[in-house]
mmCIF file of C-alpha atoms and ligand atoms in Angstrom:
data_model
loop_
_atom_site.group_PDB
_atom_site.id
_atom_site.type_symbol
_atom_site.label_atom_id
_atom_site.label_comp_id
_atom_site.label_asym_id
_atom_site.label_seq_id
_atom_site.Cartn_x
_atom_site.Cartn_y
_atom_site.Cartn_z
ATOM 1 C CA ALA A 4 15.404 1.477 -12.949
ATOM 2 C CA GLY A 5 15.025 1.016 -16.700
ATOM 3 C CA GLY A 6 17.355 3.936 -17.408
ATOM 4 C CA LEU A 7 15.147 6.340 -15.458
ATOM 5 C CA ALA A 8 16.739 8.834 -13.065
ATOM 6 C CA VAL A 9 15.354 7.966 -9.612
ATOM 7 C CA THR A 10 15.976 9.759 -6.321
ATOM 8 C CA LEU A 11 14.852 8.272 -3.012
ATOM 9 C CA VAL A 12 13.453 10.670 -0.427
ATOM 10 C CA ASP A 13 13.664 9.855 3.259
ATOM 11 C CA ILE A 14 13.305 11.745 6.513
ATOM 12 C CA ASP A 15 15.711 9.696 8.627
ATOM 13 C CA PRO A 16 19.266 11.095 8.407
ATOM 14 C CA VAL A 17 20.748 7.806 9.630
ATOM 15 C CA ARG A 18 19.023 5.841 6.847
ATOM 16 C CA ILE A 19 20.003 8.455 4.239
ATOM 17 C CA ALA A 20 23.645 8.066 5.320
ATOM 18 C CA GLN A 21 23.383 4.249 5.274
ATOM 19 C CA ILE A 22 21.948 4.212 1.755
ATOM 20 C CA ALA A 23 24.675 6.623 0.616
ATOM 21 C CA ALA A 24 27.330 4.343 2.123
ATOM 22 C CA ASP A 25 25.981 0.858 1.331
ATOM 23 C CA GLY A 26 23.469 1.458 -1.480
ATOM 24 C CA LEU A 27 19.857 0.322 -1.439
ATOM 25 C CA ARG A 28 19.958 -3.390 -0.782
ATOM 26 C CA ALA A 29 17.287 -5.869 -1.789
ATOM 27 C CA SER A 30 16.791 -9.540 -2.417
ATOM 28 C CA VAL A 31 14.295 -10.169 -5.223
ATOM 29 C CA ALA A 32 13.343 -13.776 -5.970
ATOM 30 C CA GLY A 33 16.526 -14.865 -4.203
ATOM 31 C CA GLU A 34 18.802 -12.559 -6.238
ATOM 32 C CA ALA A 35 20.824 -10.057 -4.174
ATOM 33 C CA LEU A 36 20.625 -6.540 -5.621
ATOM 34 C CA CYS A 37 22.406 -3.371 -4.598
ATOM 35 C CA SER A 38 21.610 -0.063 -6.216
ATOM 36 C CA HIS A 39 23.519 3.162 -5.589
ATOM 37 C CA VAL A 40 20.516 5.449 -5.983
ATOM 38 C CA PRO A 41 20.762 8.972 -4.559
ATOM 39 C CA CYS A 42 18.778 9.352 -1.323
ATOM 40 C CA VAL A 43 18.036 12.815 0.067
ATOM 41 C CA ALA A 44 15.905 14.621 2.632
ATOM 42 C CA PRO A 45 12.774 16.232 1.140
ATOM 43 C CA ASP A 46 14.170 19.775 1.293
ATOM 44 C CA ALA A 47 17.234 18.677 -0.719
ATOM 45 C CA LEU A 48 15.166 17.192 -3.563
ATOM 46 C CA ASP A 49 15.909 18.939 -6.885
ATOM 47 C CA GLY A 50 13.026 20.749 -8.597
ATOM 48 C CA GLY A 51 11.454 19.680 -11.893
ATOM 49 C CA GLN A 52 10.540 16.114 -10.886
ATOM 50 C CA ASP A 53 8.166 14.482 -13.411
ATOM 51 C CA LEU A 54 6.802 12.069 -10.812
ATOM 52 C CA ILE A 55 6.680 11.731 -7.061
ATOM 53 C CA VAL A 56 5.672 8.239 -5.881
ATOM 54 C CA LEU A 57 4.393 8.169 -2.316
ATOM 55 C CA PHE A 58 5.142 4.852 -0.692
ATOM 56 C CA THR A 59 4.780 5.736 2.971
ATOM 57 C CA LYS A 60 2.257 4.468 5.452
ATOM 58 C CA PHE A 61 -1.223 5.945 4.923
ATOM 59 C CA ALA A 62 -0.960 8.407 7.845
ATOM 60 C CA ALA A 63 2.307 9.818 6.471
ATOM 61 C CA LEU A 64 0.995 10.454 2.941
ATOM 62 C CA ARG A 65 0.012 14.051 3.525
ATOM 63 C CA PRO A 66 3.151 15.162 5.403
ATOM 64 C CA ALA A 67 5.335 13.297 2.897
ATOM 65 C CA LEU A 68 3.804 15.093 -0.077
ATOM 66 C CA ALA A 69 3.689 18.445 1.728
ATOM 67 C CA GLN A 70 7.457 18.153 2.317
ATOM 68 C CA ALA A 71 8.324 17.041 -1.224
ATOM 69 C CA CYS A 72 5.833 18.782 -3.527
ATOM 70 C CA HIS A 73 8.056 21.888 -3.887
ATOM 71 C CA ALA A 74 10.145 19.701 -6.238
ATOM 72 C CA LEU A 75 7.311 18.684 -8.578
ATOM 73 C CA ALA A 76 7.500 20.009 -12.165
ATOM 74 C CA PRO A 77 4.548 22.258 -13.145
ATOM 75 C CA ASP A 78 2.947 19.315 -14.994
ATOM 76 C CA GLY A 79 4.421 16.730 -12.585
ATOM 77 C CA ILE A 80 2.409 13.731 -11.432
ATOM 78 C CA VAL A 81 1.932 12.284 -7.945
ATOM 79 C CA ALA A 82 1.294 8.550 -7.588
ATOM 80 C CA VAL A 83 0.252 6.823 -4.363
ATOM 81 C CA LEU A 84 0.887 3.137 -3.675
ATOM 82 C CA ALA A 85 -0.210 2.921 -0.038
ATOM 83 C CA ASN A 86 -2.833 0.556 1.305
ATOM 84 C CA GLY A 87 -6.032 2.057 2.689
ATOM 85 C CA LEU A 88 -9.283 3.681 1.580
ATOM 86 C CA ASP A 89 -9.329 7.221 0.169
ATOM 87 C CA ALA A 90 -5.666 8.162 -0.228
ATOM 88 C CA ALA A 91 -6.848 10.972 -2.517
ATOM 89 C CA GLY A 92 -8.762 12.499 0.416
ATOM 90 C CA GLN A 93 -5.510 12.632 2.406
ATOM 91 C CA LEU A 94 -3.866 14.728 -0.314
ATOM 92 C CA ASP A 95 -6.707 17.157 -0.818
ATOM 93 C CA GLY A 96 -5.420 20.587 -1.849
ATOM 94 C CA LEU A 97 -1.802 19.450 -2.361
ATOM 95 C CA VAL A 98 -2.094 18.157 -5.940
ATOM 96 C CA PRO A 99 -4.947 18.547 -8.464
ATOM 97 C CA ALA A 100 -6.946 15.342 -8.997
ATOM 98 C CA GLU A 101 -6.107 15.402 -12.731
ATOM 99 C CA ARG A 102 -2.407 14.880 -11.821
ATOM 100 C CA LEU A 103 -3.011 12.365 -9.032
ATOM 101 C CA VAL A 104 -2.665 8.669 -9.845
ATOM 102 C CA ILE A 105 -3.913 6.168 -7.279
ATOM 103 C CA GLY A 106 -2.406 2.717 -7.213
ATOM 104 C CA VAL A 107 -2.434 -0.524 -5.298
ATOM 105 C CA THR A 108 0.082 -3.318 -5.373
ATOM 106 C CA ASP A 109 0.304 -6.860 -4.113
ATOM 107 C CA VAL A 110 4.081 -7.019 -4.567
ATOM 108 C CA ALA A 111 5.083 -8.118 -1.060
ATOM 109 C CA ALA A 112 8.208 -6.750 0.635
ATOM 110 C CA ASP A 113 9.684 -7.540 4.038
ATOM 111 C CA LEU A 114 12.458 -5.419 5.555
ATOM 112 C CA ARG A 115 14.935 -7.598 7.443
ATOM 113 C CA ASN A 116 18.323 -6.328 8.679
ATOM 114 C CA GLY A 117 18.233 -3.366 6.324
ATOM 115 C CA ILE A 118 17.492 -5.534 3.272
ATOM 116 C CA ALA A 119 14.128 -5.475 1.469
ATOM 117 C CA HIS A 120 13.109 -9.040 0.585
ATOM 118 C CA SER A 121 10.520 -9.782 -2.081
ATOM 119 C CA ASP A 122 9.615 -12.792 -4.196
ATOM 120 C CA GLY A 123 9.078 -10.286 -7.006
ATOM 121 C CA SER A 124 5.601 -11.546 -7.882
ATOM 122 C CA GLY A 125 2.610 -9.269 -8.036
ATOM 123 C CA VAL A 126 1.022 -6.490 -10.040
ATOM 124 C CA VAL A 127 0.622 -2.719 -9.710
ATOM 125 C CA LYS A 128 -2.850 -1.419 -10.589
ATOM 126 C CA LEU A 129 -3.124 2.265 -11.442
ATOM 127 C CA GLY A 130 -5.979 4.661 -12.157
ATOM 128 C CA MET A 131 -6.773 8.362 -12.034
ATOM 129 C CA ALA A 132 -7.997 9.815 -8.720
ATOM 130 C CA ASP A 133 -10.620 11.550 -10.833
ATOM 131 C CA PRO A 134 -11.876 8.971 -13.351
ATOM 132 C CA ALA A 135 -13.418 11.790 -15.410
ATOM 133 C CA SER A 136 -10.022 13.402 -16.070
ATOM 134 C CA SER A 137 -7.609 12.426 -18.867
ATOM 135 C CA ALA A 138 -5.932 9.047 -18.280
ATOM 136 C CA ARG A 139 -2.653 10.348 -19.786
ATOM 137 C CA PRO A 140 -0.861 10.797 -16.417
ATOM 138 C CA CYS A 141 -1.832 7.228 -15.498
ATOM 139 C CA GLY A 142 -0.445 5.989 -18.815
ATOM 140 C CA ARG A 143 2.859 7.828 -18.233
ATOM 141 C CA VAL A 144 3.290 6.356 -14.740
ATOM 142 C CA ALA A 145 2.396 2.880 -16.044
ATOM 143 C CA ALA A 146 5.031 3.198 -18.812
ATOM 144 C CA TRP A 147 7.720 4.332 -16.346
ATOM 145 C CA LEU A 148 6.977 1.491 -13.910
ATOM 146 C CA GLU A 149 6.944 -1.040 -16.756
ATOM 147 C CA ARG A 150 10.356 0.213 -17.909
ATOM 148 C CA ALA A 151 11.557 -0.421 -14.353
ATOM 149 C CA GLY A 152 10.327 -4.023 -14.584
ATOM 150 C CA PHE A 153 6.950 -3.905 -12.813
ATOM 151 C CA ALA A 154 3.821 -5.600 -14.137
ATOM 152 C CA VAL A 155 1.218 -2.814 -14.401
ATOM 153 C CA THR A 156 -2.441 -2.676 -15.348
ATOM 154 C CA GLN A 157 -4.447 0.520 -15.854
ATOM 155 C CA GLN A 158 -7.948 0.766 -14.394
ATOM 156 C CA ALA A 159 -10.830 2.930 -15.643
ATOM 157 C CA ASP A 160 -12.300 2.993 -12.114
ATOM 158 C CA ILE A 161 -9.542 2.590 -9.537
ATOM 159 C CA ARG A 162 -12.092 2.466 -6.685
ATOM 160 C CA THR A 163 -12.681 -1.224 -7.405
ATOM 161 C CA ALA A 164 -8.971 -2.079 -7.125
ATOM 162 C CA VAL A 165 -8.661 0.018 -3.953
ATOM 163 C CA TRP A 166 -11.665 -1.635 -2.290
ATOM 164 C CA GLU A 167 -10.570 -5.110 -3.363
ATOM 165 C CA LYS A 168 -7.079 -4.469 -2.013
ATOM 166 C CA VAL A 169 -8.506 -3.079 1.231
ATOM 167 C CA ALA A 170 -10.593 -6.246 1.542
ATOM 168 C CA PHE A 171 -7.483 -8.359 1.084
ATOM 169 C CA ASN A 172 -5.574 -6.332 3.699
ATOM 170 C CA ALA A 173 -8.562 -6.154 6.055
ATOM 171 C CA GLY A 174 -8.629 -9.948 5.920
ATOM 172 C CA PHE A 175 -4.920 -10.637 6.393
ATOM 173 C CA ASN A 176 -3.274 -7.701 8.119
ATOM 174 C CA ALA A 177 -5.266 -7.214 11.322
ATOM 175 C CA LEU A 178 -5.375 -10.946 11.995
ATOM 176 C CA ALA A 179 -1.642 -11.370 11.323
ATOM 177 C CA THR A 180 -0.984 -8.450 13.671
ATOM 178 C CA LEU A 181 -3.086 -9.895 16.489
ATOM 179 C CA ALA A 182 -1.619 -13.370 16.015
ATOM 180 C CA ASP A 183 1.941 -12.108 15.295
ATOM 181 C CA ALA A 184 1.743 -14.286 12.211
ATOM 182 C CA CYS A 185 3.056 -14.745 8.698
ATOM 183 C CA VAL A 186 0.571 -15.533 5.925
ATOM 184 C CA ARG A 187 1.210 -19.294 6.226
ATOM 185 C CA ASP A 188 0.344 -19.231 9.959
ATOM 186 C CA LEU A 189 -3.199 -18.188 8.993
ATOM 187 C CA ASP A 190 -3.596 -21.037 6.506
ATOM 188 C CA ASN A 191 -5.802 -23.178 8.735
ATOM 189 C CA GLU A 192 -9.504 -23.459 9.560
ATOM 190 C CA PRO A 193 -9.859 -20.519 11.989
ATOM 191 C CA GLY A 194 -7.533 -18.310 9.957
ATOM 192 C CA ARG A 195 -9.362 -18.942 6.686
ATOM 193 C CA ARG A 196 -12.751 -18.575 8.422
ATOM 194 C CA ILE A 197 -11.910 -15.117 9.816
ATOM 195 C CA VAL A 198 -10.289 -13.922 6.574
ATOM 196 C CA GLY A 199 -13.341 -15.175 4.627
ATOM 197 C CA SER A 200 -15.810 -13.399 6.935
ATOM 198 C CA VAL A 201 -13.898 -10.126 6.635
ATOM 199 C CA LEU A 202 -13.926 -10.368 2.826
ATOM 200 C CA ASP A 203 -17.686 -11.001 2.792
ATOM 201 C CA GLU A 204 -18.284 -7.990 5.015
ATOM 202 C CA VAL A 205 -16.081 -5.631 2.954
ATOM 203 C CA ALA A 206 -17.829 -6.819 -0.222
ATOM 204 C CA ALA A 207 -21.224 -6.023 1.351
ATOM 205 C CA VAL A 208 -20.105 -2.496 2.307
ATOM 206 C CA ALA A 209 -18.588 -1.875 -1.158
ATOM 207 C CA LYS A 210 -21.862 -2.946 -2.737
ATOM 208 C CA ILE A 211 -23.888 -0.451 -0.700
ATOM 209 C CA ALA A 212 -21.228 2.202 -1.408
ATOM 210 C CA GLY A 213 -21.853 1.606 -5.130
ATOM 211 C CA VAL A 214 -18.349 0.329 -5.891
ATOM 212 C CA PRO A 215 -18.167 -2.630 -8.311
ATOM 213 C CA PHE A 216 -16.458 -5.423 -6.350
ATOM 214 C CA ASP A 217 -15.519 -8.919 -7.522
ATOM 215 C CA LEU A 218 -15.555 -11.094 -4.403
ATOM 216 C CA GLY A 219 -14.520 -14.171 -6.399
ATOM 217 C CA SER A 220 -11.318 -12.537 -7.601
ATOM 218 C CA VAL A 221 -10.434 -11.318 -4.081
ATOM 219 C CA ARG A 222 -10.954 -14.857 -2.763
ATOM 220 C CA ALA A 223 -8.690 -16.124 -5.546
ATOM 221 C CA ARG A 224 -6.018 -13.584 -4.563
ATOM 222 C CA VAL A 225 -6.243 -14.715 -0.951
ATOM 223 C CA ASP A 226 -5.720 -18.306 -2.089
ATOM 224 C CA ALA A 227 -2.760 -17.180 -4.202
ATOM 225 C CA ALA A 228 -1.229 -15.400 -1.187
ATOM 226 C CA PHE A 229 -1.604 -18.600 0.875
ATOM 227 C CA ALA A 230 0.078 -20.538 -1.933
ATOM 228 C CA LEU A 231 2.840 -18.085 -2.921
ATOM 229 C CA GLN A 232 3.466 -15.585 -0.101
ATOM 230 C CA GLY A 233 3.379 -17.888 2.942
ATOM 231 C CA GLY A 234 6.597 -16.492 4.398
ATOM 232 C CA HIS A 235 5.497 -12.857 4.047
ATOM 233 C CA ARG A 236 4.623 -11.032 7.254
ATOM 234 C CA PRO A 237 1.825 -8.609 6.306
ATOM 235 C CA SER A 238 3.034 -5.014 6.573
ATOM 236 C CA MET A 239 0.776 -4.265 9.547
ATOM 237 C CA ALA A 240 2.256 -7.185 11.481
ATOM 238 C CA GLN A 241 5.729 -5.882 10.582
ATOM 239 C CA ASP A 242 4.713 -2.500 12.017
ATOM 240 C CA ARG A 243 3.473 -4.071 15.248
ATOM 241 C CA ARG A 244 6.745 -5.976 15.663
ATOM 242 C CA ALA A 245 8.730 -2.793 15.060
ATOM 243 C CA GLY A 246 6.635 -0.936 17.653
ATOM 244 C CA ARG A 247 5.176 1.374 14.982
ATOM 245 C CA ARG A 248 1.585 2.555 14.782
ATOM 246 C CA THR A 249 -0.433 0.340 12.419
ATOM 247 C CA GLU A 250 -2.640 1.330 9.457
ATOM 248 C CA ILE A 251 -5.691 -0.293 11.058
ATOM 249 C CA GLU A 252 -7.760 2.911 10.903
ATOM 250 C CA ALA A 253 -7.136 3.285 7.145
ATOM 251 C CA ILE A 254 -8.082 -0.346 6.457
ATOM 252 C CA ASN A 255 -10.592 -2.187 8.701
ATOM 253 C CA GLY A 256 -11.435 1.051 10.536
ATOM 254 C CA ALA A 257 -12.167 2.872 7.268
ATOM 255 C CA VAL A 258 -14.479 0.059 6.139
ATOM 256 C CA ALA A 259 -16.363 0.180 9.462
ATOM 257 C CA ALA A 260 -16.598 3.988 9.284
ATOM 258 C CA CYS A 261 -17.870 3.857 5.702
ATOM 259 C CA ALA A 262 -20.468 1.265 6.725
ATOM 260 C CA GLN A 263 -21.609 3.512 9.559
ATOM 261 C CA ARG A 264 -21.984 6.498 7.183
ATOM 262 C CA LEU A 265 -24.110 4.273 4.939
ATOM 263 C CA GLY A 266 -26.321 3.241 7.853
ATOM 264 C CA MET A 267 -25.116 -0.360 8.015
ATOM 265 C CA ALA A 268 -23.022 -2.355 10.464
ATOM 266 C CA ALA A 269 -19.609 -3.926 9.853
ATOM 267 C CA PRO A 270 -19.100 -5.674 13.196
ATOM 268 C CA ILE A 271 -16.200 -7.885 12.142
ATOM 269 C CA ASN A 272 -14.109 -5.010 10.801
ATOM 270 C CA LEU A 273 -15.052 -2.837 13.779
ATOM 271 C CA THR A 274 -14.082 -5.559 16.254
ATOM 272 C CA LEU A 275 -10.748 -6.230 14.517
ATOM 273 C CA THR A 276 -10.063 -2.477 14.540
ATOM 274 C CA ASP A 277 -10.827 -2.256 18.258
ATOM 275 C CA LEU A 278 -8.693 -5.305 19.031
ATOM 276 C CA VAL A 279 -5.687 -3.900 17.156
ATOM 277 C CA LEU A 280 -6.165 -0.490 18.823
ATOM 278 C CA LEU A 281 -6.548 -2.127 22.254
ATOM 279 C CA THR A 282 -3.375 -4.155 21.813
ATOM 280 C CA GLY A 283 -1.082 -1.321 20.745
ATOM 281 C CA GLY A 284 -2.604 0.885 18.035
HETATM 282 N N1 LIG B 834 5.344 -4.036 2.667
HETATM 283 C C1 LIG B 834 4.507 -4.612 1.815
HETATM 284 O O1 LIG B 834 4.633 -5.797 1.462
HETATM 285 C C2 LIG B 834 3.383 -3.819 1.201
HETATM 286 C C3 LIG B 834 3.044 -2.574 1.681
HETATM 287 N N2 LIG B 834 2.009 -1.895 1.103
HETATM 288 C C4 LIG B 834 1.624 -0.572 1.579
HETATM 289 O O2 LIG B 834 2.620 0.339 1.147
HETATM 290 C C5 LIG B 834 2.769 1.400 2.090
HETATM 291 C C6 LIG B 834 4.208 1.446 2.544
HETATM 292 O O3 LIG B 834 4.475 0.224 3.210
HETATM 293 P P1 LIG B 834 5.913 -0.231 3.678
HETATM 294 O O4 LIG B 834 6.890 0.020 2.579
HETATM 295 O O5 LIG B 834 5.762 -1.602 4.200
HETATM 296 O O6 LIG B 834 6.143 0.817 4.855
HETATM 297 P P2 LIG B 834 7.492 1.190 5.631
HETATM 298 O O7 LIG B 834 7.066 1.812 6.912
HETATM 299 O O8 LIG B 834 8.419 0.016 5.646
HETATM 300 O O9 LIG B 834 8.163 2.267 4.692
HETATM 301 C C7 LIG B 834 7.671 3.578 4.623
HETATM 302 C C8 LIG B 834 8.873 4.493 4.768
HETATM 303 O O10 LIG B 834 8.431 5.848 4.589
HETATM 304 C C9 LIG B 834 9.195 6.626 5.493
HETATM 305 N N3 LIG B 834 8.559 7.925 5.694
HETATM 306 C C10 LIG B 834 7.700 8.319 6.676
HETATM 307 N N4 LIG B 834 7.380 9.619 6.507
HETATM 308 C C11 LIG B 834 8.040 10.046 5.403
HETATM 309 C C12 LIG B 834 8.138 11.308 4.741
HETATM 310 N N5 LIG B 834 7.484 12.382 5.201
HETATM 311 N N6 LIG B 834 8.913 11.400 3.646
HETATM 312 C C13 LIG B 834 9.606 10.315 3.197
HETATM 313 N N7 LIG B 834 9.569 9.101 3.793
HETATM 314 C C14 LIG B 834 8.792 8.974 4.872
HETATM 315 C C15 LIG B 834 9.205 5.781 6.747
HETATM 316 O O11 LIG B 834 10.174 6.224 7.646
HETATM 317 P P3 LIG B 834 10.050 5.808 9.218
HETATM 318 O O12 LIG B 834 10.203 4.322 9.264
HETATM 319 O O13 LIG B 834 11.194 6.540 9.818
HETATM 320 O O14 LIG B 834 8.711 6.267 9.654
HETATM 321 C C16 LIG B 834 9.512 4.400 6.162
HETATM 322 O O15 LIG B 834 10.900 4.209 5.984
HETATM 323 C C17 LIG B 834 1.757 1.099 3.200
HETATM 324 O O16 LIG B 834 0.550 1.759 2.948
HETATM 325 C C18 LIG B 834 1.575 -0.412 3.092
HETATM 326 O O17 LIG B 834 0.332 -0.831 3.628
HETATM 327 C C19 LIG B 834 1.352 -2.359 -0.008
HETATM 328 C C20 LIG B 834 1.679 -3.585 -0.525
HETATM 329 C C21 LIG B 834 2.686 -4.422 0.049
HETATM 330 C C1 LIG B 835 1.909 -7.922 0.662
HETATM 331 C C2 LIG B 835 0.452 -7.658 0.866
HETATM 332 C C3 LIG B 835 -0.202 -7.667 -0.493
HETATM 333 C C4 LIG B 835 -0.176 -8.822 1.578
HETATM 334 O O1 LIG B 835 -0.145 -8.925 2.880
HETATM 335 C C5 LIG B 835 0.237 -6.356 1.561
HETATM 336 O O2 LIG B 835 -0.458 -5.514 1.061
HETATM 337 C C6 LIG B 835 0.783 -6.067 2.895
HETATM 338 O O3 LIG B 835 1.641 -6.762 3.393
HETATM 339 O O4 LIG B 835 0.314 -5.067 3.464
#
């Protein structure tokens, strides 16, 4: 990764052994890649790490950092790239906000037969958990990711990117889960109608929450996903297929809960949350 020393951390001994034996295998824009990156359990991670990137499901963020943070250098940075509202709240007390970078990404990845498939398109948006603190940690993480080949933008107020990404996921993921669908299966009148209504509702909640939100750009990103990521199965639908718990509570459920705290209703997000919970969690 751009000459950077990277160690993967995993909790599944079988997967750690597989990655040691076969390497980390991916297919990016049709090109087969295999990288022999070290992969260890959290307690075997060497100390002095400059950066820990959390890329687990939302509910695993706190345990993942609790298990790995012994290895963080004294001025080390933690970056989160999970979907969902308020990742910083999940990590409360584990890392100071001035060393916590919050990110979102629309780089899509599908795990099939042990190989991560991605078309390679998409951007990582990064910002400080505490917008009042120095942006230097954010700049360092952005530079490292850029060296590794990612397109990165830095945000003065990451809340906007987080809410816009949650809107995108609230629109696609729950529906794809309920319909056991890829993005292209939702590219029809009912699919676009439901996705559009979810976006409108999230935008209304963000507005009352005081978060700047550009509905036009989220709609444009939805159109781009229909055009470019048709074969992608949204991560929540991948979880449902694999029999794993979904992130519905951190996405549509978090929007509905926020609306309730603000004294407003978000019936579409609440109903999608209930439907996903009713059909398997
Ligand atoms: N896939 C995608 O296209 C995109 C996903 N996202 C978001 O990124 C996040 C990660 O998604 P995705 O990669 O799909 O999720 P996956 O479930 O495929 O990968 C997360 C991995 O983290 C492992 N894990 C769980 N707990 C720990 C821990 N304590 N320490 C180390 N590893 C742990 C999981 O293991 P196990 O399976 O054994 O639980 C799993 O292998 C989610 O929030 C998702 O919404 C964002 C953009 C795109
Ligand atoms: C790839 C993307 C952006 C769209 O569905 C995503 O966030 C997900 O799958 O959860």
